[in-house]
mmCIF file of C-alpha atoms and ligand atoms in Angstrom:
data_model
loop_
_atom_site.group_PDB
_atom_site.id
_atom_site.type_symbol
_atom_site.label_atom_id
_atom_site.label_comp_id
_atom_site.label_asym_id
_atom_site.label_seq_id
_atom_site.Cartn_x
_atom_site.Cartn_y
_atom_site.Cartn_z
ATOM 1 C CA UNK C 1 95.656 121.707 124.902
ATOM 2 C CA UNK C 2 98.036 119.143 125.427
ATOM 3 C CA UNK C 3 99.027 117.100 122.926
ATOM 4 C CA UNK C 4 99.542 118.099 119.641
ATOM 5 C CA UNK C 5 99.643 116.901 115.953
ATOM 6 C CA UNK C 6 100.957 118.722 113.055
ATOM 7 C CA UNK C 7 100.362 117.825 109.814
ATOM 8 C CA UNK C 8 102.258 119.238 107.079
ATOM 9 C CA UNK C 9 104.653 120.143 109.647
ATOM 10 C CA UNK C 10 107.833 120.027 107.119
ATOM 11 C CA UNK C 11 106.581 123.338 104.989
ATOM 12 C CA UNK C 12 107.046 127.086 105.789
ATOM 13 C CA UNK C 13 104.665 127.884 108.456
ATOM 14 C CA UNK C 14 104.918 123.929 110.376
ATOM 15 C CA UNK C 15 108.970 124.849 110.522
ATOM 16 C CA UNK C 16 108.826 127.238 112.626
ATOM 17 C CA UNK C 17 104.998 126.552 113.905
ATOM 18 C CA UNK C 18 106.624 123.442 115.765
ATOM 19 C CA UNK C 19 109.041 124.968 117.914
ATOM 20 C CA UNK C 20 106.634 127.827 118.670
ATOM 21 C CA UNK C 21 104.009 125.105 120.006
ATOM 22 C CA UNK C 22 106.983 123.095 121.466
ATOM 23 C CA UNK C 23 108.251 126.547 123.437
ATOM 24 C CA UNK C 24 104.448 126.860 124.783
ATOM 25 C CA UNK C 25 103.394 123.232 125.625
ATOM 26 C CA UNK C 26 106.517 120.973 126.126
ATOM 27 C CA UNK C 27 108.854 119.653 123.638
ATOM 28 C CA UNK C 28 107.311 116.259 124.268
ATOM 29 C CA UNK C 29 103.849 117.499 123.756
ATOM 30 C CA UNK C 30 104.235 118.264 119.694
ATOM 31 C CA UNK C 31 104.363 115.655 117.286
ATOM 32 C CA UNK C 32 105.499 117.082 113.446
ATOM 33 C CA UNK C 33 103.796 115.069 110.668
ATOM 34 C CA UNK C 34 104.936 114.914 107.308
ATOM 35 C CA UNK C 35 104.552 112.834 104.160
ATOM 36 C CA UNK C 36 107.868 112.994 102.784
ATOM 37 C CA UNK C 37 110.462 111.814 104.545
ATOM 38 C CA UNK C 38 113.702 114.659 103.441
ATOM 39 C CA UNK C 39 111.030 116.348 105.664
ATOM 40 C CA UNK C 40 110.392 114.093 108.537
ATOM 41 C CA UNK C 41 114.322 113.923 109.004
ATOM 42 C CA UNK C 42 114.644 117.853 109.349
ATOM 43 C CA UNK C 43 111.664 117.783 111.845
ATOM 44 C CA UNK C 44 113.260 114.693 113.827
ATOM 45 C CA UNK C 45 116.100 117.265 114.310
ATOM 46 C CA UNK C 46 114.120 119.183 116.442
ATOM 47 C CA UNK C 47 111.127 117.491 117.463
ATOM 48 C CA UNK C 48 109.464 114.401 118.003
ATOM 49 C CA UNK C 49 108.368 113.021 114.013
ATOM 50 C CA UNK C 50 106.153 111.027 112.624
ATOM 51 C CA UNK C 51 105.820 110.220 108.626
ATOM 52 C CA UNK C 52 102.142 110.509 107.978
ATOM 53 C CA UNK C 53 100.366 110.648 104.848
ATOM 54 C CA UNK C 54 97.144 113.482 106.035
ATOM 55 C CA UNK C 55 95.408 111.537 103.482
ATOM 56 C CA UNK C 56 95.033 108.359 104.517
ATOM 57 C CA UNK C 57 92.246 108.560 107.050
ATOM 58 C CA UNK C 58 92.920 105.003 109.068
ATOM 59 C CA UNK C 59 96.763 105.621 109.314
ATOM 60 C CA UNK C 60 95.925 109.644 110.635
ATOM 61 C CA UNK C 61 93.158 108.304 112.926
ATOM 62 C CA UNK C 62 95.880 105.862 114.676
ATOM 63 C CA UNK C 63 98.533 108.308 115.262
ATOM 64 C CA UNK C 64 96.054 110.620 116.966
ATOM 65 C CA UNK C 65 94.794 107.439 118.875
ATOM 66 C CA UNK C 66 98.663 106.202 119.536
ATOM 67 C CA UNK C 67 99.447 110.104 120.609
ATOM 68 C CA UNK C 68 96.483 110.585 122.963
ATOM 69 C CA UNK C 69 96.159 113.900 120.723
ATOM 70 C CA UNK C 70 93.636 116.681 121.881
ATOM 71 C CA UNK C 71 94.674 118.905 119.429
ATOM 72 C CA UNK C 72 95.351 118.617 115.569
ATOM 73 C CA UNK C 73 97.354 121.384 113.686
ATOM 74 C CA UNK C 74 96.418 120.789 109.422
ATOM 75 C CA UNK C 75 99.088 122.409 107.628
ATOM 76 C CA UNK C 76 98.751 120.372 104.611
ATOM 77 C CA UNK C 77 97.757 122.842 100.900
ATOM 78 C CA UNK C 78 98.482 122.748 98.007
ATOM 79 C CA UNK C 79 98.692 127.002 97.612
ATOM 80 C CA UNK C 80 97.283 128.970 95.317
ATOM 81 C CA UNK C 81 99.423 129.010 92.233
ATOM 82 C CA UNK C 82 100.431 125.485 92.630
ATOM 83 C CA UNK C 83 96.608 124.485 92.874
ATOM 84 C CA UNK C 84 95.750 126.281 89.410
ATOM 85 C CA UNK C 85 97.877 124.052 87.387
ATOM 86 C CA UNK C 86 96.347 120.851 89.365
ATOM 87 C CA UNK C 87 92.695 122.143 90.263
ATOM 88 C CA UNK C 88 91.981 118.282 91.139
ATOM 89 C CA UNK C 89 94.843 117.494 92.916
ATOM 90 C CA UNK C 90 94.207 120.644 95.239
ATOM 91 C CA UNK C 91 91.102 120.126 96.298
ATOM 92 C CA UNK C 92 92.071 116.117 96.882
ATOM 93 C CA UNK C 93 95.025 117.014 98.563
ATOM 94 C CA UNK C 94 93.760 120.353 100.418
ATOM 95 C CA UNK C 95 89.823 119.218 101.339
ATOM 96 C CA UNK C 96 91.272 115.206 102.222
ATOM 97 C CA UNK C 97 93.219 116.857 104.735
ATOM 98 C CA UNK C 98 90.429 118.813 106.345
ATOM 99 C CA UNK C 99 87.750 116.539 106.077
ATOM 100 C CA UNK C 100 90.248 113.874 108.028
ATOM 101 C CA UNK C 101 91.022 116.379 110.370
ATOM 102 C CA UNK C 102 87.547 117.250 111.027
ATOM 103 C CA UNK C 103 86.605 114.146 111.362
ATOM 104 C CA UNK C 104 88.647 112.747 113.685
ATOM 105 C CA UNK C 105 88.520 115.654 115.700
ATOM 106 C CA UNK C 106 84.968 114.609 116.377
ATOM 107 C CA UNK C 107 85.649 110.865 117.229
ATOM 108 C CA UNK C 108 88.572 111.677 119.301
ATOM 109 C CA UNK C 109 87.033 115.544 120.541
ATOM 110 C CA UNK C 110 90.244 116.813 120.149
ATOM 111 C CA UNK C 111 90.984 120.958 119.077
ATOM 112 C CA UNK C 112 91.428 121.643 114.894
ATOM 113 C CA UNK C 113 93.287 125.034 113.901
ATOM 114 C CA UNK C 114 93.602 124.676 109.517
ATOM 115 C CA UNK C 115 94.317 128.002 108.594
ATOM 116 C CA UNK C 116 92.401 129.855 106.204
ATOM 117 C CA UNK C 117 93.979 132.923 103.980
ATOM 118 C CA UNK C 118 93.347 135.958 101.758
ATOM 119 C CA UNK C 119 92.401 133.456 98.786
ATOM 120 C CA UNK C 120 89.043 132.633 100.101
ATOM 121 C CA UNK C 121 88.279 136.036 98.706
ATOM 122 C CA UNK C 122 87.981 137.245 94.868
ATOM 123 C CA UNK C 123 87.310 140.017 92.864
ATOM 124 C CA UNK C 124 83.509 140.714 93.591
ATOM 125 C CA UNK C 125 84.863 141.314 97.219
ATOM 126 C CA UNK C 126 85.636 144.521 98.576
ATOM 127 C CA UNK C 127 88.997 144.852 98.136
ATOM 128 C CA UNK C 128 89.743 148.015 100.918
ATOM 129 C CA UNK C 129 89.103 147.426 104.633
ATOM 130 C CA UNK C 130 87.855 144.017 103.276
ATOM 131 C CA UNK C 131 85.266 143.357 106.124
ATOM 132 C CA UNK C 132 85.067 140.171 108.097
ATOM 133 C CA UNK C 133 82.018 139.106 106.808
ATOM 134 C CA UNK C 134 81.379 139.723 102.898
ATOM 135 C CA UNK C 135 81.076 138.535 99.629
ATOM 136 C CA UNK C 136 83.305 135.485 99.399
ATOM 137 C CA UNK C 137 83.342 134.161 95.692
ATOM 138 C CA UNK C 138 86.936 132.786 95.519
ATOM 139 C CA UNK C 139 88.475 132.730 91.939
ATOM 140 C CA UNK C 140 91.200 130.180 92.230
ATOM 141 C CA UNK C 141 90.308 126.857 93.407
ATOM 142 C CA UNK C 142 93.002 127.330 96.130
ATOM 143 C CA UNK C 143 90.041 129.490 97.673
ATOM 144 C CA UNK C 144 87.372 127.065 96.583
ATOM 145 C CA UNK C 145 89.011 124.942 99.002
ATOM 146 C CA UNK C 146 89.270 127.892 101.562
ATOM 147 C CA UNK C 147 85.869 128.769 101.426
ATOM 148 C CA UNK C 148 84.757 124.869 101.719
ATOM 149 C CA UNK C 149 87.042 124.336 104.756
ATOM 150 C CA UNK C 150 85.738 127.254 106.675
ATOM 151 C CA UNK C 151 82.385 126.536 105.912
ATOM 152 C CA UNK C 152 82.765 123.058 106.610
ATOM 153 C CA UNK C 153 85.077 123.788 110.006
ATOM 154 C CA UNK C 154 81.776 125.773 111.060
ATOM 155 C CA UNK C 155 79.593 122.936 110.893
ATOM 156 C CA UNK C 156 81.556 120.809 112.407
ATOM 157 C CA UNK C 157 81.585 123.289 115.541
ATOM 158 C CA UNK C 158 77.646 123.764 115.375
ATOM 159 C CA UNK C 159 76.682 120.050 114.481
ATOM 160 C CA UNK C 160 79.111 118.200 116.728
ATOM 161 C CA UNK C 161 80.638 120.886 119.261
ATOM 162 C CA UNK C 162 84.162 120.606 117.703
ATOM 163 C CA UNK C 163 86.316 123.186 118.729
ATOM 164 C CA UNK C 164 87.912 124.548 115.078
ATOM 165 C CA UNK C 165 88.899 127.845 114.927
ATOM 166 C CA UNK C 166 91.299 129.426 112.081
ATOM 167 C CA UNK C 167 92.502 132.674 110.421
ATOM 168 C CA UNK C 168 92.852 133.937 107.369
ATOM 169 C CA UNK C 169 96.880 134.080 106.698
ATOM 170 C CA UNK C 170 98.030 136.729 104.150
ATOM 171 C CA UNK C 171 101.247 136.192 103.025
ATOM 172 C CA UNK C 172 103.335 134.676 105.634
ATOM 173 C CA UNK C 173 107.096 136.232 105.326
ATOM 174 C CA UNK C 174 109.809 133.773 106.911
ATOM 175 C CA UNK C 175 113.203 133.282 107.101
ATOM 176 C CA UNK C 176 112.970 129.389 108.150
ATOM 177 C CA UNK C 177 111.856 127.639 105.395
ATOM 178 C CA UNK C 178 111.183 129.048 102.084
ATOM 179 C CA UNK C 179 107.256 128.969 100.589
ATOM 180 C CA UNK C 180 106.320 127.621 97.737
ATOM 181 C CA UNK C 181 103.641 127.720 94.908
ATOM 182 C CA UNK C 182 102.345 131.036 96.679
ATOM 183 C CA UNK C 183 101.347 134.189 94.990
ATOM 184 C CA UNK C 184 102.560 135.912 97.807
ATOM 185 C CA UNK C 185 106.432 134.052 97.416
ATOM 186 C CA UNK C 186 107.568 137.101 96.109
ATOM 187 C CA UNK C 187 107.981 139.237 99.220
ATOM 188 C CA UNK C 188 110.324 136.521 100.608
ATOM 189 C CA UNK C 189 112.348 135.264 97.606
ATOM 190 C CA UNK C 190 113.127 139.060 96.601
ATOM 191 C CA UNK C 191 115.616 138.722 100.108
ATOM 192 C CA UNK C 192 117.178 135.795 98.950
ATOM 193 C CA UNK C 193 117.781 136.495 95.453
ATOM 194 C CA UNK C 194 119.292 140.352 96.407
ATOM 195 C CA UNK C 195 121.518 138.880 99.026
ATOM 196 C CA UNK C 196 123.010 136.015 96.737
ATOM 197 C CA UNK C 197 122.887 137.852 93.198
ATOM 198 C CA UNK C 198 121.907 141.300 93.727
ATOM 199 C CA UNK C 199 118.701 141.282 91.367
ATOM 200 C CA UNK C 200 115.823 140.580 91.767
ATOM 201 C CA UNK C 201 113.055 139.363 88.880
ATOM 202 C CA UNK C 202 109.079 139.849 90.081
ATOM 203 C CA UNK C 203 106.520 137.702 88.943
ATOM 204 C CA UNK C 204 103.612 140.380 90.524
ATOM 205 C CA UNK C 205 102.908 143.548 88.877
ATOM 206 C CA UNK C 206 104.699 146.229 90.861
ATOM 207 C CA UNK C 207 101.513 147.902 92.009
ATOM 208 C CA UNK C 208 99.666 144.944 93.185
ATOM 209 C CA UNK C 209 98.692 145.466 96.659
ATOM 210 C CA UNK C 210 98.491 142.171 99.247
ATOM 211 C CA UNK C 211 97.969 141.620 102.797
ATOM 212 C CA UNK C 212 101.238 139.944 104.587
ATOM 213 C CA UNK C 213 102.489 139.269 108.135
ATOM 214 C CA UNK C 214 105.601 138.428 109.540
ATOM 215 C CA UNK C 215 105.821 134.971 110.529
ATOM 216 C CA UNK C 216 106.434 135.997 114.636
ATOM 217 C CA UNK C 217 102.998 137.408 114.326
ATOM 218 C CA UNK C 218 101.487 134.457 112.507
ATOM 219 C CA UNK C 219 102.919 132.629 114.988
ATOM 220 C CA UNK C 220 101.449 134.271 117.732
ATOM 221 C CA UNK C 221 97.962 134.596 115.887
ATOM 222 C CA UNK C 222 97.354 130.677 116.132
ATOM 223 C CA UNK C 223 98.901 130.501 119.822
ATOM 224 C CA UNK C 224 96.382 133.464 120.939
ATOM 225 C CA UNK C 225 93.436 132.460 119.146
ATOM 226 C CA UNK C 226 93.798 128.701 120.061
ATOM 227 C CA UNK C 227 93.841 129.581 123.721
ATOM 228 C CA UNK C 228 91.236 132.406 123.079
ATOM 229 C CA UNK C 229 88.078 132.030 126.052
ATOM 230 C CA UNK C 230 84.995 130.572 123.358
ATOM 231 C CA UNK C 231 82.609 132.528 125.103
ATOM 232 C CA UNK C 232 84.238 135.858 123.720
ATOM 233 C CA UNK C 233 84.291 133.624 120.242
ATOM 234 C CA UNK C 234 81.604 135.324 117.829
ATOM 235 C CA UNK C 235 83.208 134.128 114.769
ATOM 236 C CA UNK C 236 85.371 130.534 114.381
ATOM 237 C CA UNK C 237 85.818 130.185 110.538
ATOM 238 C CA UNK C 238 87.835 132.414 109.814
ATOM 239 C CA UNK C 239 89.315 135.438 111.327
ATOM 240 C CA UNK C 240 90.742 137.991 109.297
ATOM 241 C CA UNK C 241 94.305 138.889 110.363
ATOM 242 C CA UNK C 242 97.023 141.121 109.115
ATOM 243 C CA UNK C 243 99.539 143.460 109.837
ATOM 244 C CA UNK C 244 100.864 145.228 106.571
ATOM 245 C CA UNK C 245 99.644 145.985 102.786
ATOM 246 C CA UNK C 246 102.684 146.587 100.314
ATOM 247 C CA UNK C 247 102.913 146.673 96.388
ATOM 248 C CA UNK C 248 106.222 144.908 95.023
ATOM 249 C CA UNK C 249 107.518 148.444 94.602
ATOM 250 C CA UNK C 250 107.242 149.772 98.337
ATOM 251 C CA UNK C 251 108.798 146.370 99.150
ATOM 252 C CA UNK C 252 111.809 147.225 96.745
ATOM 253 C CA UNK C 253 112.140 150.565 97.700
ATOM 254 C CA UNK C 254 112.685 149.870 101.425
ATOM 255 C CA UNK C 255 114.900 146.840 100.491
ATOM 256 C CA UNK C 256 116.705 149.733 98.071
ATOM 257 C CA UNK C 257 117.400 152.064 101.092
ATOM 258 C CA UNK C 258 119.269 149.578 102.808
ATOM 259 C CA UNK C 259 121.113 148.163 100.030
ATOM 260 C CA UNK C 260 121.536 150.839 97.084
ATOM 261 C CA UNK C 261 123.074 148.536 94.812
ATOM 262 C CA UNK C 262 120.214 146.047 94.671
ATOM 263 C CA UNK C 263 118.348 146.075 91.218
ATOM 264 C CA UNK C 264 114.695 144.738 90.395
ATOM 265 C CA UNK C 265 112.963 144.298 87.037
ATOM 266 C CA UNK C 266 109.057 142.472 86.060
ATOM 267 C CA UNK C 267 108.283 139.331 83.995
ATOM 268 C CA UNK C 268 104.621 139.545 85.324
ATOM 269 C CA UNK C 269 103.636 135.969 85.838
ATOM 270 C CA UNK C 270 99.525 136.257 84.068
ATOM 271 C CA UNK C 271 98.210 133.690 86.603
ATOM 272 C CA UNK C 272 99.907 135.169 90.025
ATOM 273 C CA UNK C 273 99.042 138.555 88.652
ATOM 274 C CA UNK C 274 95.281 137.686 88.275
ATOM 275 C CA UNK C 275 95.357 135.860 91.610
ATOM 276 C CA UNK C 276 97.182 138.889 93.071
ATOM 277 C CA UNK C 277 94.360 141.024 91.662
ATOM 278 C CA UNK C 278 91.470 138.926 93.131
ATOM 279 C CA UNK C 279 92.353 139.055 96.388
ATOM 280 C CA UNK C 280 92.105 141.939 99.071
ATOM 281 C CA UNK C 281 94.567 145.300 98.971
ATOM 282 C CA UNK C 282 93.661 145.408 103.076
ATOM 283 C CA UNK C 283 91.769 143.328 105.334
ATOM 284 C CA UNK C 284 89.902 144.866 108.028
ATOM 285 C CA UNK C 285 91.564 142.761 111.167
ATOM 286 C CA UNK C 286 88.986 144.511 113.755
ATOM 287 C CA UNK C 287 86.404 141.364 114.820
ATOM 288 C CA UNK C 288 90.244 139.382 115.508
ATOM 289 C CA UNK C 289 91.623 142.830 117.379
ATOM 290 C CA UNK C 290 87.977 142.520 119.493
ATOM 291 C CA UNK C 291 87.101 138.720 120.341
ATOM 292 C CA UNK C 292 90.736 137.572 120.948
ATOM 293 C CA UNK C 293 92.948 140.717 121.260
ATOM 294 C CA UNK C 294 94.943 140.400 117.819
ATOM 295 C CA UNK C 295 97.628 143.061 118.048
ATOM 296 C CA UNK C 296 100.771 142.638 115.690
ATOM 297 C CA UNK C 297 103.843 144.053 115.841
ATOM 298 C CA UNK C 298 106.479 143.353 113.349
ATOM 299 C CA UNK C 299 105.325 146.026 110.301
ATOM 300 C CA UNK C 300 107.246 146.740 107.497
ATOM 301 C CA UNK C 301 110.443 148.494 108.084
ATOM 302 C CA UNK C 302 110.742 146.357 111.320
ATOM 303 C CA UNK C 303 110.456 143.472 108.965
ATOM 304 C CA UNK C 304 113.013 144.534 106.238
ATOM 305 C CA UNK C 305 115.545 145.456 108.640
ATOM 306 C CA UNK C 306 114.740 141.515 110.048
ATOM 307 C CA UNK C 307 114.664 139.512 107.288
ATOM 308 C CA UNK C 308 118.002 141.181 105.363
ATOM 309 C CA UNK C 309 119.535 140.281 109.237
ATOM 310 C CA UNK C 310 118.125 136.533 109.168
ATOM 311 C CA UNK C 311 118.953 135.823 105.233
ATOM 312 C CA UNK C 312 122.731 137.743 105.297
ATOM 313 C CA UNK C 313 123.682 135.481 108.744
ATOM 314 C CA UNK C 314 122.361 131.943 107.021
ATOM 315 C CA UNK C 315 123.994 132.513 103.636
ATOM 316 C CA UNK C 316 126.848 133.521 105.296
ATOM 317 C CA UNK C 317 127.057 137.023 104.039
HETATM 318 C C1 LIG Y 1 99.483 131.896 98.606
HETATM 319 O O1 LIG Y 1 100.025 132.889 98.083
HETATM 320 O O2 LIG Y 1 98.892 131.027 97.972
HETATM 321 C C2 LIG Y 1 99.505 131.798 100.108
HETATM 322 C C3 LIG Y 1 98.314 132.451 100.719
HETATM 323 C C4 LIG Y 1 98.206 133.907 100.788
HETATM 324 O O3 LIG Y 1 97.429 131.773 101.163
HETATM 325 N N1 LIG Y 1 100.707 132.384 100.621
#
């Protein structure tokens, strides 16, 4: 892998995602993409840019001609709260990105990673030690889309030999960029909101247990994996991955330690909390630990200690 494309480059994970790939293959082998251009400026900061609308297939297709790309990075979604007040937009917006992506990757035979997440599962999964391989009946039509894309990413491997491989992201927790339209936002707007006003408001019941890594893992995760040797490959689309399970009230309570005066309250959001509720309590990482050596290391106090660090320093606290 060479030359790289990322599209959707300007959101939370493509932020930091950019510099990670840049620190791996060459600062002048990463192109960010982005539609909007507040974003392409930002990404021209640090990177080579490009505005690019994932969408439209003939103006995608060009820059991965113009870019000699051999490897496309689709960060473009619509997430999963977001998607439920749009269900059409969503899947225009998160299966015209994929379907592009796919196919060019087969006209040009270049690399796809799109990553996957915990929303490709739903209630009628298991929702402990959620296995690799199980019941996938997505609720929201942010997993719909999920479930289509993995699908859809396998196929393109089997019919046409191109090389996709993904994970399933829990909730990503950053300090770059902030997230948004996530059920999972929670866990990093709680560190803002203590550190500028002290309170903190929850939209997720306070025992709702999700999946979530810290973005140097998820980081790592699509490095590793990408460079992973196929033949040790069973699975493609999509890996489980994760690192930590917390409820908003374990989050709160290590936040709590470390700043006593910090206060937190509930105005349970119905949607997020019935999204929240669908999806897994804990993955079962084990086939990503096996075929490609997944191994995290940033778990939760590590994290805390992290993001209050990362947060205090940028708003100047
Ligand atoms: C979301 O909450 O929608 C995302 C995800 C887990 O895929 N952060």
């Amino acid at each position: 892998m060479k030359r790289i494309l990322v599209v959707g480059a300007g959101g939370q994970i493509g932020t930091e995602l950019v510099p990670h790939l840049q620190k791996h293959y060459g600062e002048d082998n990463v192109i960010g993409a982005d539609l909007k251009d507040d974003a392409v400026a930002k990404i021209a900061s640090y990177a080579r840019a490009i505005k690019l609308d994932a969408l439209d297939f003939n103006a995608f297709g060009q820059a991965v001609k113009d870019h000699n790309i051999d490897a496309i990075f689709n960060l473009v979604a619509l997430l999963s709260a977001t998607g439920e007040k749009n269900p059409e937009l969503a899947w225009k917006i998160n299966m015209g990105a994929l379907v592009n992506s796919l196919t060019l990757a087969k006209e040009f035979k270049t690399a796809v990673f799109t990553p996957s997440s915990i929303g490709a599962f739903g209630v009628s999964t298991p929702h402990d030690k959620t296995p690799q391989d199980t019941v996938m009946r997505p609720d929201t039509i942010y997993g719909v889309c999920k479930v289509t894309g993995e699908l859809l990413s396998d196929y393109y491997f089997h019919r046409f030999g191109v090389d996709a491989r993904s994970v399933r992201f829990p909730g990503i927790i950053s300090n770059g960029c902030l997230p948004g339209g996530g059920t999972t936002d929670y866990a990093v707007e709680v560190f803002y909101e203590i550190l500028k006003t002290g309170h903190y408001t929850c939209p997720i019941p306070e025992d709702s247990y999700m999946d979530m890594l810290y973005m140097p893992d998820a980081l790592n995760a699509v490095t590793q994996l990408m460079e992973a040797d196929p033949s040790k490959l069973k699975h493609r689309n999509s890996f489980n991955i994760t690192c930590m399970s917390f409820c908003p009230k374990e989050l709160f309570a290590k936040i709590k330690e470390r700043i006593p005066s910090a206060t937190f309250d509930y105005n349970v959001d119905p949607v997020k909390a019935a999204i929240a509720d669908s999806w897994p309590n804990m993955m079962d990482d084990s086939c990503a630990r096996e075929e490609w050596g997944w191994n995290p290391q940033w778990h939760l106090d590590a994290m805390v200690d992290d993001m209050l660090k990362a947060i205090a320093a940028k708003l100047g606290k």
